[in-house]
Coordinates of C-alpha atoms in Angstrom, one line a residue:
Chain A
M752 CA -117.3 -89.7 20.1
E753 CA -116.2 -87.8 16.8
K754 CA -113.0 -89.7 16.5
L755 CA -115.6 -93.1 16.4
L756 CA -118.1 -91.4 14.0
S757 CA -115.2 -90.5 11.6
I758 CA -114.0 -94.1 11.5
L759 CA -117.2 -94.8 11.1
S760 CA -118.2 -93.1 8.3
D761 CA -114.9 -94.2 6.9
L762 CA -115.9 -97.5 5.7
H763 CA -119.4 -96.6 5.5
P764 CA -120.7 -92.9 4.4
E765 CA -123.5 -93.3 3.3
I766 CA -125.0 -94.6 6.8
D767 CA -126.0 -92.0 9.5
F768 CA -123.8 -93.3 12.0
S769 CA -125.4 -90.5 14.6
S770 CA -128.9 -92.5 14.1
H771 CA -128.9 -95.9 13.5
S772 CA -129.2 -98.9 16.1
A773 CA -129.0 -101.9 14.7
L774 CA -126.1 -101.8 12.9
I775 CA -125.5 -105.9 13.5
D776 CA -128.8 -107.1 13.3
E777 CA -129.9 -104.9 10.0
G778 CA -126.6 -106.1 8.5
V779 CA -124.7 -103.2 7.8
L780 CA -121.4 -104.0 9.3
D781 CA -119.9 -107.0 8.6
S782 CA -116.5 -109.0 9.3
F783 CA -114.6 -107.3 7.4
D784 CA -115.6 -103.8 9.0
I785 CA -115.8 -105.1 12.6
V786 CA -112.0 -105.8 12.1
T787 CA -111.2 -102.5 10.5
I788 CA -112.9 -101.0 13.7
I789 CA -111.5 -102.5 16.3
A790 CA -107.9 -101.8 14.9
D791 CA -108.8 -98.2 14.5
V792 CA -110.0 -97.5 17.8
D793 CA -106.9 -99.4 19.0
D794 CA -105.3 -96.7 16.9
A795 CA -107.2 -93.5 17.8
Y796 CA -108.4 -94.5 21.6
G797 CA -105.4 -96.4 22.5
L798 CA -107.5 -99.5 24.0
S799 CA -107.2 -102.9 22.6
I800 CA -111.2 -104.1 22.9
P801 CA -111.4 -107.9 24.4
A802 CA -112.7 -110.7 22.9
A803 CA -115.7 -110.8 25.4
E804 CA -117.1 -107.5 24.5
I805 CA -117.0 -108.1 20.6
V806 CA -120.4 -108.8 20.7
P807 CA -123.1 -107.7 18.4
E808 CA -124.6 -105.7 21.5
N809 CA -122.0 -103.1 22.0
F810 CA -121.9 -102.8 17.6
N811 CA -125.6 -101.9 17.0
S812 CA -124.8 -98.6 17.4
A813 CA -122.2 -96.1 17.2
L814 CA -123.2 -94.5 21.0
A815 CA -122.8 -98.8 21.5
L816 CA -119.4 -98.6 20.9
F817 CA -118.7 -95.1 22.2
S818 CA -120.2 -96.3 25.8
L819 CA -118.4 -99.6 25.5
I820 CA -114.9 -97.7 24.8
R821 CA -115.7 -94.8 27.7
R822 CA -116.3 -97.8 29.5
L823 CA -113.2 -99.3 28.7
S824 CA -110.8 -95.9 29.0
Chain B
M1386 CA -107.8 -142.6 -10.4
I1387 CA -109.6 -140.1 -13.5
N1388 CA -112.9 -138.2 -12.4
V1389 CA -112.9 -136.8 -8.6
L1390 CA -116.1 -138.5 -8.4
E1391 CA -114.4 -141.5 -7.5
Y1392 CA -113.6 -139.8 -3.9
L1393 CA -117.5 -139.1 -3.8
D1394 CA -118.3 -143.1 -4.9
D1395 CA -115.8 -144.9 -2.0
A1396 CA -117.4 -141.7 1.0
A1397 CA -120.9 -142.9 -0.3
K1398 CA -120.3 -146.9 0.0
S1399 CA -118.5 -146.9 3.0
L1400 CA -119.4 -144.3 5.3
P1401 CA -122.8 -143.8 3.6
N1402 CA -124.6 -142.4 6.8
K1403 CA -121.6 -140.3 7.7
L1404 CA -122.0 -136.5 8.1
A1405 CA -120.5 -135.2 4.9
Y1406 CA -121.2 -131.3 5.5
S1407 CA -122.9 -128.9 7.6
D1408 CA -123.3 -125.8 8.5
G1409 CA -123.9 -126.7 11.9
K1410 CA -127.7 -126.6 11.5
H1411 CA -128.5 -128.7 7.7
G1412 CA -126.3 -131.1 6.7
L1413 CA -125.9 -134.2 4.2
T1414 CA -124.3 -137.2 4.5
F1415 CA -122.2 -139.0 1.8
F1416 CA -125.4 -141.0 1.0
Q1417 CA -127.5 -137.8 0.6
V1418 CA -124.2 -136.3 -1.2
Q1419 CA -124.6 -138.4 -4.1
M1420 CA -128.0 -139.2 -3.9
L1421 CA -128.7 -135.5 -4.6
S1422 CA -126.3 -135.2 -7.5
R1423 CA -126.4 -138.8 -9.6
A1424 CA -129.7 -137.0 -9.3
I1425 CA -129.0 -133.6 -10.4
G1426 CA -126.6 -135.0 -12.9
T1427 CA -129.2 -137.3 -14.7
F1428 CA -131.5 -134.4 -14.7
L1429 CA -128.8 -132.4 -16.9
M1430 CA -127.9 -136.0 -18.8
R1431 CA -131.9 -135.8 -20.0
M1432 CA -132.0 -132.1 -20.9
G1433 CA -129.7 -132.8 -23.4
H1434 CA -126.3 -131.0 -21.5
K1435 CA -123.0 -132.3 -21.9
R1436 CA -119.1 -131.3 -20.8
I1437 CA -120.0 -128.0 -20.8
P1438 CA -119.5 -125.1 -18.1
V1439 CA -123.0 -125.2 -15.1
V1440 CA -123.6 -121.8 -13.2
I1441 CA -124.3 -122.5 -10.1
L1442 CA -125.6 -119.6 -8.7
M1443 CA -126.0 -120.7 -5.1
E1444 CA -125.6 -119.7 -1.8
R1445 CA -122.9 -121.2 0.9
S1446 CA -124.9 -124.3 1.6
S1447 CA -124.3 -128.6 1.8
N1448 CA -126.7 -128.2 -1.5
T1449 CA -124.3 -126.1 -2.9
I1450 CA -122.0 -128.2 -2.9
A1451 CA -124.1 -131.3 -3.8
A1452 CA -124.8 -129.0 -7.0
F1453 CA -121.0 -128.6 -8.1
W1454 CA -120.9 -132.8 -8.4
G1455 CA -124.4 -132.2 -9.6
A1456 CA -123.4 -131.4 -12.8
V1457 CA -119.9 -133.1 -12.8
C1458 CA -121.7 -136.7 -12.9
A1459 CA -123.4 -135.1 -16.8
G1460 CA -120.4 -135.2 -17.3
C1461 CA -120.4 -131.1 -17.1
A1462 CA -118.3 -128.7 -15.3
Y1463 CA -119.3 -126.2 -12.4
V1464 CA -119.2 -122.8 -12.1
P1465 CA -119.9 -121.6 -8.7
V1466 CA -121.4 -117.8 -8.2
D1467 CA -122.8 -116.5 -5.3
P1468 CA -125.0 -113.2 -4.6
E1469 CA -122.1 -112.4 -2.3
M1470 CA -121.0 -111.5 -5.6
A1471 CA -121.7 -108.5 -6.1
R1472 CA -123.8 -107.7 -9.4
N1473 CA -121.3 -106.4 -11.4
R1474 CA -119.0 -109.1 -10.8
I1475 CA -121.8 -111.6 -11.4
E1476 CA -122.7 -110.1 -14.9
G1477 CA -118.9 -110.0 -15.9
V1478 CA -118.7 -114.1 -15.3
F1479 CA -122.3 -113.6 -17.2
E1480 CA -120.4 -112.0 -20.1
S1481 CA -116.7 -113.6 -20.3
L1482 CA -118.6 -117.5 -19.3
K1483 CA -121.7 -116.7 -22.1
P1484 CA -123.2 -120.3 -20.3
A1485 CA -126.3 -121.4 -21.7
V1486 CA -127.0 -123.4 -18.5
V1487 CA -127.8 -122.0 -14.4
I1488 CA -128.7 -123.9 -11.7
Y1489 CA -130.8 -121.8 -9.5
E1490 CA -132.3 -121.7 -5.8
E1491 CA -136.0 -119.7 -4.3
K1492 CA -133.2 -117.1 -2.6
T1493 CA -131.5 -116.7 -6.1
S1494 CA -134.2 -116.9 -8.3
L1495 CA -135.4 -113.1 -8.3
L1496 CA -131.4 -112.1 -8.9
L1497 CA -131.1 -115.2 -11.8
S1498 CA -134.4 -113.0 -13.2
T1499 CA -132.6 -109.6 -13.2
L1500 CA -129.8 -110.8 -15.3
D1501 CA -129.5 -110.4 -19.0
Y1502 CA -129.5 -114.5 -19.5
H1503 CA -131.5 -115.8 -22.1
G1504 CA -130.0 -119.8 -21.4
A1505 CA -131.9 -122.5 -19.6
A1506 CA -132.2 -121.9 -16.1
Y1507 CA -133.3 -125.0 -13.6
N1508 CA -133.9 -125.0 -10.2
F1509 CA -131.9 -127.0 -7.8
T1510 CA -135.3 -128.3 -5.5
V1511 CA -136.8 -129.6 -8.5
M1512 CA -133.8 -131.2 -10.1
T1513 CA -133.3 -132.9 -7.2
Q1514 CA -136.6 -134.9 -7.4
T1515 CA -135.3 -136.3 -10.5
E1516 CA -135.3 -140.4 -10.8
I1517 CA -131.1 -141.4 -11.3
D1518 CA -130.3 -143.4 -14.2
D1519 CA -127.4 -145.4 -12.7
K1520 CA -126.7 -146.7 -16.4
A1521 CA -126.5 -143.5 -18.4
L1522 CA -124.1 -141.9 -15.7
A1523 CA -122.2 -145.0 -15.8
G1524 CA -122.0 -144.4 -19.6
I1525 CA -120.5 -140.6 -19.2
R1526 CA -118.1 -141.5 -16.6
Q1527 CA -117.0 -144.4 -18.5
S1528 CA -116.0 -142.0 -21.3
A1529 CA -114.2 -139.4 -19.0
I1530 CA -111.2 -138.0 -19.0
D1531 CA -109.0 -137.3 -16.2
T1532 CA -107.5 -133.9 -18.3
D1533 CA -112.1 -132.8 -18.8
L1534 CA -112.8 -129.8 -17.2
L1535 CA -114.2 -130.1 -13.6
Y1536 CA -114.9 -126.1 -12.6
I1537 CA -114.2 -122.1 -13.5
V1538 CA -113.2 -119.9 -10.7
Y1539 CA -113.8 -116.2 -11.5
T1540 CA -110.7 -113.9 -10.0
S1541 CA -110.1 -110.0 -10.1
G1542 CA -108.7 -109.3 -13.7
S1543 CA -106.5 -105.7 -13.7
T1544 CA -108.9 -104.3 -16.7
G1545 CA -111.7 -104.9 -14.6
K1546 CA -113.3 -107.9 -16.5
P1547 CA -113.4 -110.9 -14.3
K1548 CA -111.0 -114.4 -15.4
G1549 CA -112.4 -117.8 -15.2
V1550 CA -109.5 -119.6 -14.0
A1551 CA -110.4 -123.6 -15.6
A1552 CA -109.4 -126.8 -14.1
S1553 CA -109.6 -130.0 -14.9
H1554 CA -110.0 -133.3 -12.5
R1555 CA -105.9 -133.9 -13.4
S1556 CA -104.9 -130.6 -11.7
V1557 CA -107.4 -131.2 -8.5
I1558 CA -106.4 -134.7 -8.1
D1559 CA -103.0 -133.8 -8.3
Y1560 CA -103.1 -131.3 -5.6
I1561 CA -105.9 -132.6 -3.1
E1562 CA -103.3 -136.3 -3.1
S1563 CA -100.0 -133.5 -2.1
L1564 CA -102.1 -131.5 0.4
S1565 CA -103.7 -134.0 1.7
D1566 CA -99.8 -136.0 2.2
V1567 CA -98.6 -132.6 3.8
L1568 CA -101.6 -132.0 6.1
G1569 CA -102.2 -135.7 6.9
F1570 CA -105.9 -135.6 7.1
S1571 CA -107.9 -139.2 8.0
Q1572 CA -111.1 -139.8 8.6
D1573 CA -111.5 -138.3 11.9
T1574 CA -110.7 -134.7 10.1
V1575 CA -113.4 -132.4 10.8
F1576 CA -112.7 -129.1 8.7
G1577 CA -114.1 -125.5 10.1
N1578 CA -114.4 -123.6 6.9
Q1579 CA -114.3 -120.5 6.7
T1580 CA -113.9 -119.6 3.1
P1581 CA -116.5 -119.4 0.3
L1582 CA -117.4 -121.9 -2.0
Y1583 CA -116.6 -119.3 -5.1
V1584 CA -112.8 -119.6 -4.7
D1585 CA -110.2 -122.2 -5.1
A1586 CA -109.7 -122.2 -1.1
C1587 CA -112.5 -124.3 -0.7
L1588 CA -110.8 -126.9 -1.9
K1589 CA -109.2 -128.1 0.9
E1590 CA -111.6 -129.0 2.8
L1591 CA -114.8 -129.7 -0.2
Y1592 CA -112.6 -132.9 -1.7
P1593 CA -110.6 -134.2 1.4
T1594 CA -113.5 -134.0 3.4
L1595 CA -114.3 -137.0 0.4
K1596 CA -111.2 -138.8 -0.3
F1597 CA -111.2 -138.9 3.7
G1598 CA -114.8 -139.7 4.1
A1599 CA -113.9 -136.4 6.8
T1600 CA -116.7 -134.2 7.2
T1601 CA -116.4 -129.9 6.9
Y1602 CA -118.5 -127.3 9.1
L1603 CA -118.9 -124.6 6.6
I1604 CA -119.0 -121.8 9.4
P1605 CA -121.3 -119.2 9.1
K1606 CA -119.6 -116.1 8.1
E1607 CA -121.5 -113.7 11.2
L1608 CA -119.2 -115.7 13.3
F1609 CA -116.6 -113.9 12.1
M1610 CA -117.4 -110.8 13.4
F1611 CA -117.3 -112.4 16.8
P1612 CA -114.3 -114.3 18.0
V1613 CA -116.0 -116.0 21.2
R1614 CA -119.0 -117.3 19.9
L1615 CA -116.3 -118.6 16.8
I1616 CA -114.2 -120.4 19.0
E1617 CA -117.6 -121.8 20.6
Y1618 CA -119.1 -123.2 17.6
L1619 CA -115.5 -124.4 16.7
N1620 CA -115.6 -126.7 20.1
T1621 CA -119.1 -127.8 19.8
H1622 CA -118.6 -129.1 16.5
R1623 CA -115.0 -130.8 17.6
I1624 CA -113.6 -128.7 14.7
N1625 CA -109.6 -130.5 14.5
T1626 CA -108.8 -128.6 11.4
I1627 CA -108.7 -125.1 9.9
C1628 CA -107.6 -123.6 6.4
W1629 CA -108.1 -119.6 6.5
V1630 CA -107.2 -117.2 5.7
V1631 CA -104.5 -115.3 7.9
S1632 CA -106.9 -112.5 8.5
A1633 CA -109.5 -114.7 9.8
L1634 CA -107.2 -116.5 12.1
T1635 CA -106.0 -113.1 13.2
I1636 CA -109.7 -112.2 14.6
L1637 CA -108.7 -114.7 17.1
S1638 CA -105.3 -113.4 18.3
G1639 CA -105.5 -110.3 17.3
T1640 CA -108.5 -109.4 20.3
G1641 CA -106.9 -111.9 23.0
A1642 CA -109.5 -114.2 22.3
L1643 CA -107.1 -117.3 22.2
E1644 CA -106.0 -116.3 25.5
N1645 CA -109.1 -116.5 27.6
N1646 CA -110.7 -119.7 26.0
T1647 CA -109.2 -123.1 25.1
L1648 CA -110.0 -124.1 21.3
D1649 CA -110.5 -127.7 22.8
H1650 CA -110.1 -129.8 19.5
L1651 CA -107.9 -128.2 16.9
R1652 CA -104.8 -129.4 16.1
T1653 CA -103.9 -128.5 12.3
V1654 CA -103.6 -124.8 11.7
A1655 CA -103.1 -124.3 7.0
F1656 CA -103.1 -120.3 6.7
G1657 CA -101.8 -118.7 3.2
S1658 CA -103.0 -116.0 0.7
E1659 CA -101.1 -113.5 2.9
V1660 CA -98.3 -113.2 5.1
F1661 CA -98.7 -114.0 8.8
P1662 CA -98.0 -111.0 11.3
Q1663 CA -95.0 -113.0 13.2
A1664 CA -96.5 -111.7 16.6
Q1665 CA -100.3 -113.0 15.6
L1666 CA -98.7 -116.5 14.9
A1667 CA -96.7 -115.9 18.1
L1668 CA -99.9 -115.7 20.1
W1669 CA -101.5 -118.9 18.0
R1670 CA -98.7 -121.0 18.5
K1671 CA -98.2 -120.2 22.1
A1672 CA -102.4 -121.1 22.5
L1673 CA -101.9 -124.6 20.9
P1674 CA -98.8 -125.9 21.4
K1675 CA -98.8 -128.8 20.2
A1676 CA -100.7 -128.4 17.0
R1677 CA -99.1 -128.4 13.8
F1678 CA -99.0 -125.3 12.1
I1679 CA -98.4 -124.8 8.2
N1680 CA -97.7 -121.6 5.6
L1681 CA -98.9 -122.6 2.3
Y1682 CA -98.8 -120.5 -0.8
G1683 CA -100.3 -121.1 -4.3
P1684 CA -102.1 -119.3 -7.3
T1685 CA -105.7 -119.8 -8.4
E1686 CA -103.9 -120.4 -12.0
C1687 CA -102.0 -123.6 -10.3
T1688 CA -104.9 -125.1 -8.3
G1689 CA -104.7 -124.1 -5.2
M1690 CA -101.6 -124.1 -3.1
S1691 CA -98.6 -125.0 -5.0
C1692 CA -95.5 -124.6 -1.5
W1693 CA -95.7 -125.9 2.1
Y1694 CA -93.7 -125.1 4.6
E1695 CA -94.7 -126.3 8.3
V1696 CA -93.5 -123.9 11.4
K1697 CA -91.3 -125.7 13.8
R1698 CA -89.1 -122.5 14.7
D1699 CA -89.0 -118.8 16.3
F1700 CA -88.0 -116.0 13.4
A1701 CA -86.0 -113.2 13.4
P1702 CA -87.6 -110.0 13.2
G1703 CA -88.9 -108.8 10.2
E1704 CA -87.9 -112.4 8.8
P1705 CA -91.3 -113.0 7.0
V1706 CA -92.8 -116.7 7.3
P1707 CA -91.2 -119.1 4.6
I1708 CA -93.2 -120.1 1.7
G1709 CA -90.5 -123.6 2.2
Q1710 CA -90.6 -126.4 -0.9
P1711 CA -92.7 -126.8 -3.4
F1712 CA -95.8 -130.3 -3.3
R1713 CA -95.2 -133.7 -4.8
N1714 CA -95.0 -133.7 -8.2
T1715 CA -94.5 -130.0 -8.5
R1716 CA -91.5 -128.2 -9.4
V1717 CA -90.7 -123.9 -9.0
M1718 CA -88.3 -122.3 -10.5
L1719 CA -87.1 -118.3 -10.0
L1720 CA -86.6 -117.1 -13.2
N1721 CA -84.7 -113.7 -13.7
G1722 CA -85.5 -110.9 -16.4
D1723 CA -82.8 -113.0 -19.0
S1724 CA -85.6 -116.2 -18.2
Q1725 CA -82.8 -117.8 -16.4
V1726 CA -82.7 -119.8 -13.1
T1727 CA -81.3 -116.9 -10.5
K1728 CA -78.1 -117.9 -8.3
P1729 CA -79.3 -118.6 -4.9
G1730 CA -80.1 -115.7 -2.4
L1731 CA -81.4 -113.3 -5.0
E1732 CA -84.7 -112.6 -6.7
G1733 CA -87.1 -114.3 -9.2
E1734 CA -90.4 -114.9 -10.4
I1735 CA -91.9 -118.0 -9.1
C1736 CA -92.6 -120.1 -12.1
I1737 CA -94.6 -123.5 -11.3
A1738 CA -94.6 -126.4 -13.6
G1739 CA -96.4 -129.6 -13.0
A1740 CA -100.0 -131.7 -13.2
S1741 CA -101.5 -128.9 -11.1
L1742 CA -101.2 -126.3 -13.5
T1743 CA -104.9 -125.7 -14.8
L1744 CA -106.2 -125.2 -18.1
G1745 CA -105.9 -121.1 -18.3
Y1746 CA -108.8 -119.0 -18.3
Y1747 CA -111.4 -119.5 -20.1
N1748 CA -112.4 -118.3 -23.3
D1749 CA -109.1 -116.1 -23.6
E1750 CA -106.4 -118.1 -25.4
E1751 CA -104.6 -114.8 -25.0
K1752 CA -104.2 -113.8 -21.9
T1753 CA -103.7 -118.0 -20.8
A1754 CA -100.6 -117.4 -24.0
S1755 CA -98.9 -114.9 -21.9
V1756 CA -98.8 -116.4 -18.2
F1757 CA -99.3 -120.2 -19.7
T1758 CA -95.6 -120.5 -21.1
Q1759 CA -93.0 -123.0 -22.5
N1760 CA -90.4 -123.5 -19.4
P1761 CA -88.0 -121.0 -21.6
L1762 CA -84.5 -123.6 -20.2
N1763 CA -86.3 -126.7 -22.9
K1764 CA -86.0 -126.3 -26.2
S1765 CA -86.6 -129.7 -27.0
Y1766 CA -90.3 -130.4 -26.3
R1767 CA -93.4 -129.0 -24.5
E1768 CA -93.2 -128.6 -20.8
L1769 CA -95.0 -125.6 -19.5
I1770 CA -94.9 -123.5 -16.8
Y1771 CA -97.0 -121.1 -15.0
R1772 CA -95.5 -117.4 -14.5
S1773 CA -97.0 -116.3 -11.4
G1774 CA -95.7 -112.9 -11.3
D1775 CA -94.6 -113.0 -7.5
I1776 CA -91.5 -112.6 -6.8
G1777 CA -89.2 -114.8 -4.2
M1778 CA -85.8 -116.2 -3.4
L1779 CA -84.0 -118.8 -1.4
N1780 CA -82.9 -118.3 2.1
D1781 CA -79.5 -119.4 3.7
S1782 CA -81.3 -122.1 4.7
G1783 CA -82.7 -123.4 1.1
E1784 CA -86.4 -122.7 2.0
L1785 CA -88.7 -120.7 -0.4
V1786 CA -89.8 -116.8 0.6
F1787 CA -92.4 -115.1 -1.0
C1788 CA -91.1 -111.3 -1.6
S1789 CA -93.4 -109.2 -3.7
R1790 CA -95.5 -108.6 -6.6
R1791 CA -94.5 -107.6 -10.4
D1792 CA -97.8 -105.5 -10.8
L1793 CA -100.7 -103.6 -9.2
Q1794 CA -102.4 -107.1 -7.2
I1795 CA -102.5 -107.5 -3.9
K1796 CA -103.7 -109.8 -1.0
H1797 CA -106.4 -108.1 0.8
M1798 CA -108.2 -110.3 3.5
G1799 CA -107.5 -113.5 1.7
H1800 CA -108.6 -112.3 -1.5
R1801 CA -106.9 -111.6 -4.5
I1802 CA -107.7 -107.9 -5.8
E1803 CA -106.1 -106.3 -9.1
L1804 CA -106.4 -102.2 -8.7
G1805 CA -106.9 -101.6 -11.9
E1806 CA -110.0 -103.4 -11.7
L1807 CA -111.5 -101.4 -8.2
E1808 CA -109.8 -98.5 -10.4
S1809 CA -111.9 -98.7 -13.2
A1810 CA -115.3 -100.1 -11.6
A1811 CA -115.1 -96.7 -9.5
A1812 CA -114.1 -94.4 -12.8
A1813 CA -117.3 -95.6 -14.6
L1814 CA -119.6 -93.5 -11.8
A1815 CA -120.2 -90.5 -13.7
G1816 CA -118.3 -87.6 -11.5
V1817 CA -115.3 -89.0 -10.6
V1818 CA -112.8 -88.1 -13.3
R1819 CA -109.4 -90.2 -12.2
A1820 CA -109.4 -93.2 -9.7
V1821 CA -106.1 -94.8 -7.9
C1822 CA -106.3 -96.8 -5.3
V1823 CA -103.3 -98.1 -3.1
Y1824 CA -103.0 -100.2 -0.3
D1825 CA -101.7 -100.2 2.6
T1826 CA -99.7 -103.1 3.3
E1827 CA -99.4 -102.4 7.2
K1828 CA -102.4 -101.4 8.0
N1829 CA -103.9 -103.8 5.5
K1830 CA -106.8 -100.9 4.3
L1831 CA -107.1 -100.4 0.6
V1832 CA -107.9 -97.0 0.0
L1833 CA -109.4 -95.0 -2.9
F1834 CA -109.0 -91.6 -3.7
I1835 CA -110.9 -89.8 -6.5
S1836 CA -110.9 -86.9 -8.4
G1837 CA -113.8 -85.1 -9.4
T1838 CA -117.4 -84.0 -8.7
A1839 CA -118.4 -86.9 -6.9
T1840 CA -118.5 -87.9 -3.3
A1841 CA -116.9 -89.6 -1.1
A1842 CA -120.1 -91.6 -0.2
Q1843 CA -121.6 -91.6 -3.4
T1844 CA -118.9 -93.2 -5.0
M1845 CA -118.8 -95.5 -1.9
V1846 CA -122.2 -96.2 -1.6
Y1847 CA -121.4 -97.0 -6.2
L1848 CA -118.8 -99.4 -5.4
K1849 CA -120.6 -101.7 -2.6
E1850 CA -122.9 -102.3 -5.7
H1851 CA -120.6 -103.1 -8.1
L1852 CA -117.9 -105.0 -6.3
P1853 CA -117.6 -108.1 -4.4
R1854 CA -117.5 -107.4 -0.9
Y1855 CA -113.7 -107.9 -0.5
M1856 CA -112.8 -105.3 -3.1
H1857 CA -114.7 -102.6 -0.9
P1858 CA -112.3 -99.9 0.0
N1859 CA -110.9 -98.9 3.8
A1860 CA -111.9 -95.0 2.5
V1861 CA -112.5 -93.2 -0.1
I1862 CA -110.4 -89.9 -0.2
P1863 CA -111.7 -86.7 -3.1
L1864 CA -108.5 -85.2 -4.7
K1865 CA -108.5 -82.1 -6.6
E1866 CA -105.1 -83.0 -7.9
F1867 CA -103.3 -86.1 -7.5
P1868 CA -99.4 -85.9 -7.1
L1869 CA -97.6 -86.9 -9.9
T1870 CA -93.6 -88.5 -10.5
M1871 CA -90.9 -86.5 -12.4
N1872 CA -91.7 -88.6 -15.3
G1873 CA -95.8 -87.6 -15.0
K1874 CA -97.1 -90.5 -13.8
I1875 CA -99.6 -91.1 -10.7
D1876 CA -97.6 -90.6 -7.6
R1877 CA -99.1 -93.8 -5.8
T1878 CA -96.6 -93.7 -3.0
E1879 CA -97.2 -90.4 -2.8
L1880 CA -101.2 -91.0 -2.1
L1881 CA -100.2 -93.7 0.9
S1882 CA -98.4 -90.8 2.7
I1883 CA -101.0 -88.7 2.2
Y1884 CA -103.5 -91.5 3.8
K1885 CA -100.9 -92.1 6.4
G1886 CA -100.6 -88.1 7.4
R1887 CA -104.3 -88.1 7.8

């Protein structure tokens, strides 16, 4: 989870990712960010997130994204 | 043909009830586009505005496009300004342009009220209720010439001040005619627009839509986050032609979305502004074996695109996709440091001549003169060329290939960025002593190094307020000291390796 938080805070150091749960709904993350996150997760965890999993629900919070990574690992 | 409105007139006459522009929910027919723009044109004319730039301060929508041509109906030029451009850029545009007229909508009225602007401001909706004065509009058209200013789009400037590239009807018509020949548009073309309306890239859809009576969907930008939904959108609206930046295309190919979903209608895929990674291009070609893939290249200063290359073969490992050959009525010369044409196989600066050259930078004669210069090979009469600052060469097959940039200008997610603009924006923050930006071309990361007391978070927050979205760095890294080269300059190569080693 730490690796993931550092990926996210590189993009938005001003956001507290441990508590935010509406990253997509409130427009914190945009398409630039999603592309970066997908590439960074690939680098850090060695797994590519399949297109079918790239949906708002999986990106709304760091926790949701982390569960996705665990599920895919 | 003298005026781009001739395209609109023809489409509104032959296909009045066909959908011209839509975001998928709200759209306008050609007749509606014509009525709205003529009402706006009449309004501007009555207010006495003639042959001046008109700022269109509106979000990306069909109405905004109608407002562009509303300005043109009045014999004026349009200057697209989207709230998405970020405050600092918008202020820079107003400073450079010194506009006298702004068209706004409800959604942008608050923003306008906070700008240091004291000229005329008109509400789009109010303007569209004007009764059209056909005779007066015809009079304006009668006196138009094709070198009249059509639009100004603003691009990144190295000193931190945006540059306004001013284009005429002539250059746009020249570009659209040549582009349409190459890409083979027709009345059946359904465009899926990806780019914002404040960059020249959108000309590829906006104008051919009128010329052919085609249809353009303005794809909501949120969809570019979610590949499966994006594909659904393309299929639902039967989109068959896309001209996207490479980073938008790789959202589909890089996530495997092309493997498990079919694109039912897509037949023409044009891309440009960046080098397309070979592996990604191969995935696209595999997913759409019958589609045409065309690489486009060109600077904003030459209206849109200047060169094209149709992908028909596989490439050797590491071989870049060529930019091919110039469009009809465009000439490209590769000039070396002595202003001589380079020998085949050697690198030279890409210099462009033809009717697609724009009028230069608005309110900046000096900068215009520095890059729009007399052809050094012609000592006999006035012949302008645009010196692009891009370095290219001819490969063994005689195809033009883009090699590199002469300066610190980069392409990031399809947008042209002067690293100097980002650096000077960051240096304006109290607490930042020095700011240096490098670009990791392998991973497409924009990395800003700062020294001083400011934190990464403070700097990022500040930059988000002051720079357009596409210029936000991917990481801000505070340093105590900057590495220097032997000559005492900041060592950008070393900075890049610091970033990569993190």
